[in-house]
Amino acid sequence: ALASGSASLPNKARDIMSQIAEVNQEGTSRINVSGHTDNMPLVFGSQYRDNWDLAAARASSVVQELQSSGKIDGNRLQAMSFGEERPVDSNDTAQGRRKNRRIEIEINY
């Protein structure tokens, strides 16, 4: 899971991005990346304005990681933000919030 209030990718996520770039370097597949957050308000002074902004930064981090590999053209990548609006679990528990802080990657062949 992504750390609360952070758009930084853990090393494990970077390894996964490397594998995705390797497998999808040829062809015309489109890769859509969506960023999500839990419903916790950001702390005062955060570098992000709100959860929409944080989710956008998360998606952008993944897109930038994929593009920086040099294997996927930027015109095949799209970043989207859903903020806290599409939870996959309840935000009432720490475990649920952890599941909601995520990135989803959709590859269309």
CSV table of C-alpha atoms in Angstrom, one decimal:
chain,number,residue,atom,x,y,z
A,1,ALA,CA,0.0,0.0,0.0
A,2,LEU,CA,1.0,3.6,-0.5
A,3,ALA,CA,1.8,5.6,2.6
A,4,SER,CA,-0.9,8.0,3.8
A,5,GLY,CA,-0.4,11.4,2.2
A,6,SER,CA,2.4,10.2,-0.1
A,7,ALA,CA,2.8,9.7,-3.9
A,8,SER,CA,6.2,8.1,-3.6
A,9,LEU,CA,6.4,4.6,-5.1
A,10,PRO,CA,7.9,1.9,-2.9
A,11,ASN,CA,10.7,-0.2,-4.4
A,12,LYS,CA,8.4,-3.2,-4.9
A,13,ALA,CA,6.1,-1.0,-7.0
A,14,ARG,CA,9.1,0.2,-9.1
A,15,ASP,CA,10.0,-3.4,-9.8
A,16,ILE,CA,6.5,-4.1,-11.0
A,17,MET,CA,6.6,-1.0,-13.2
A,18,SER,CA,9.8,-2.3,-14.7
A,19,GLN,CA,8.1,-5.6,-15.5
A,20,ILE,CA,5.1,-3.9,-17.0
A,21,ALA,CA,7.3,-1.7,-19.2
A,22,GLU,CA,9.3,-4.8,-20.4
A,23,VAL,CA,6.2,-6.8,-21.3
A,24,ASN,CA,4.5,-3.8,-23.0
A,25,GLN,CA,7.4,-2.2,-24.8
A,26,GLU,CA,6.3,-3.3,-28.2
A,27,GLY,CA,2.9,-2.9,-29.7
A,28,THR,CA,0.2,-0.3,-29.4
A,29,SER,CA,-1.3,-1.1,-26.0
A,30,ARG,CA,-2.7,1.9,-24.1
A,31,ILE,CA,-2.0,2.0,-20.4
A,32,ASN,CA,-4.4,3.8,-18.1
A,33,VAL,CA,-3.2,4.5,-14.6
A,34,SER,CA,-5.7,5.7,-11.9
A,35,GLY,CA,-4.8,7.1,-8.5
A,36,HIS,CA,-6.9,6.6,-5.4
A,37,THR,CA,-6.8,7.7,-1.8
A,38,ASP,CA,-8.5,7.0,1.5
A,39,ASN,CA,-10.9,9.6,2.9
A,40,MET,CA,-8.5,11.0,5.5
A,41,PRO,CA,-8.0,14.8,5.2
A,42,LEU,CA,-4.5,15.8,4.3
A,43,VAL,CA,-2.4,17.5,7.1
A,44,PHE,CA,-2.0,21.2,7.0
A,45,GLY,CA,1.0,22.2,5.0
A,46,SER,CA,0.9,19.1,2.8
A,47,GLN,CA,2.3,19.5,-0.7
A,48,TYR,CA,-1.0,18.4,-2.1
A,49,ARG,CA,-4.1,20.6,-2.0
A,50,ASP,CA,-6.5,17.7,-1.4
A,51,ASN,CA,-7.1,14.0,-2.0
A,52,TRP,CA,-7.9,14.6,-5.7
A,53,ASP,CA,-4.4,16.2,-6.1
A,54,LEU,CA,-2.7,13.4,-4.1
A,55,ALA,CA,-4.4,10.7,-6.2
A,56,ALA,CA,-3.3,12.6,-9.4
A,57,ALA,CA,0.3,12.7,-8.1
A,58,ARG,CA,0.2,9.0,-7.4
A,59,ALA,CA,-1.0,8.2,-10.9
A,60,SER,CA,1.5,10.6,-12.4
A,61,SER,CA,4.3,8.9,-10.4
A,62,VAL,CA,3.5,5.6,-12.1
A,63,VAL,CA,3.2,7.1,-15.6
A,64,GLN,CA,6.5,8.9,-15.1
A,65,GLU,CA,8.2,5.6,-13.9
A,66,LEU,CA,6.8,3.7,-17.0
A,67,GLN,CA,7.9,6.5,-19.4
A,68,SER,CA,11.4,6.9,-17.8
A,69,SER,CA,12.1,3.3,-18.6
A,70,GLY,CA,12.4,4.3,-22.3
A,71,LYS,CA,10.3,1.4,-23.3
A,72,ILE,CA,6.9,2.9,-23.5
A,73,ASP,CA,6.0,6.1,-25.4
A,74,GLY,CA,4.2,8.8,-23.4
A,75,ASN,CA,1.4,8.9,-26.0
A,76,ARG,CA,0.4,5.4,-24.8
A,77,LEU,CA,0.0,6.5,-21.2
A,78,GLN,CA,-2.8,8.2,-19.3
A,79,ALA,CA,-3.0,9.3,-15.7
A,80,MET,CA,-6.4,9.8,-13.9
A,81,SER,CA,-7.4,10.8,-10.4
A,82,PHE,CA,-10.4,9.5,-8.5
A,83,GLY,CA,-9.4,10.9,-5.1
A,84,GLU,CA,-11.4,9.2,-2.4
A,85,GLU,CA,-14.4,8.7,-4.6
A,86,ARG,CA,-14.0,5.0,-5.5
A,87,PRO,CA,-13.1,3.1,-2.4
A,88,VAL,CA,-12.7,-0.7,-2.6
A,89,ASP,CA,-13.1,-1.1,1.2
A,90,SER,CA,-14.5,0.8,4.2
A,91,ASN,CA,-12.6,3.9,5.3
A,92,ASP,CA,-13.8,3.1,8.9
A,93,THR,CA,-10.8,0.9,9.6
A,94,ALA,CA,-7.0,1.3,9.2
A,95,GLN,CA,-7.0,-1.9,7.0
A,96,GLY,CA,-9.7,-0.5,4.8
A,97,ARG,CA,-8.0,2.8,4.4
A,98,ARG,CA,-4.8,1.0,3.5
A,99,LYS,CA,-6.6,-0.9,0.7
A,100,ASN,CA,-8.1,2.4,-0.6
A,101,ARG,CA,-4.7,4.0,-1.0
A,102,ARG,CA,-3.8,2.4,-4.3
A,103,ILE,CA,-2.9,2.7,-7.9
A,104,GLU,CA,-4.9,0.7,-10.6
A,105,ILE,CA,-3.3,0.0,-13.9
A,106,GLU,CA,-5.4,-1.0,-16.9
A,107,ILE,CA,-3.7,-2.2,-20.1
A,108,ASN,CA,-5.8,-2.2,-23.3
A,109,TYR,CA,-4.5,-4.3,-26.1
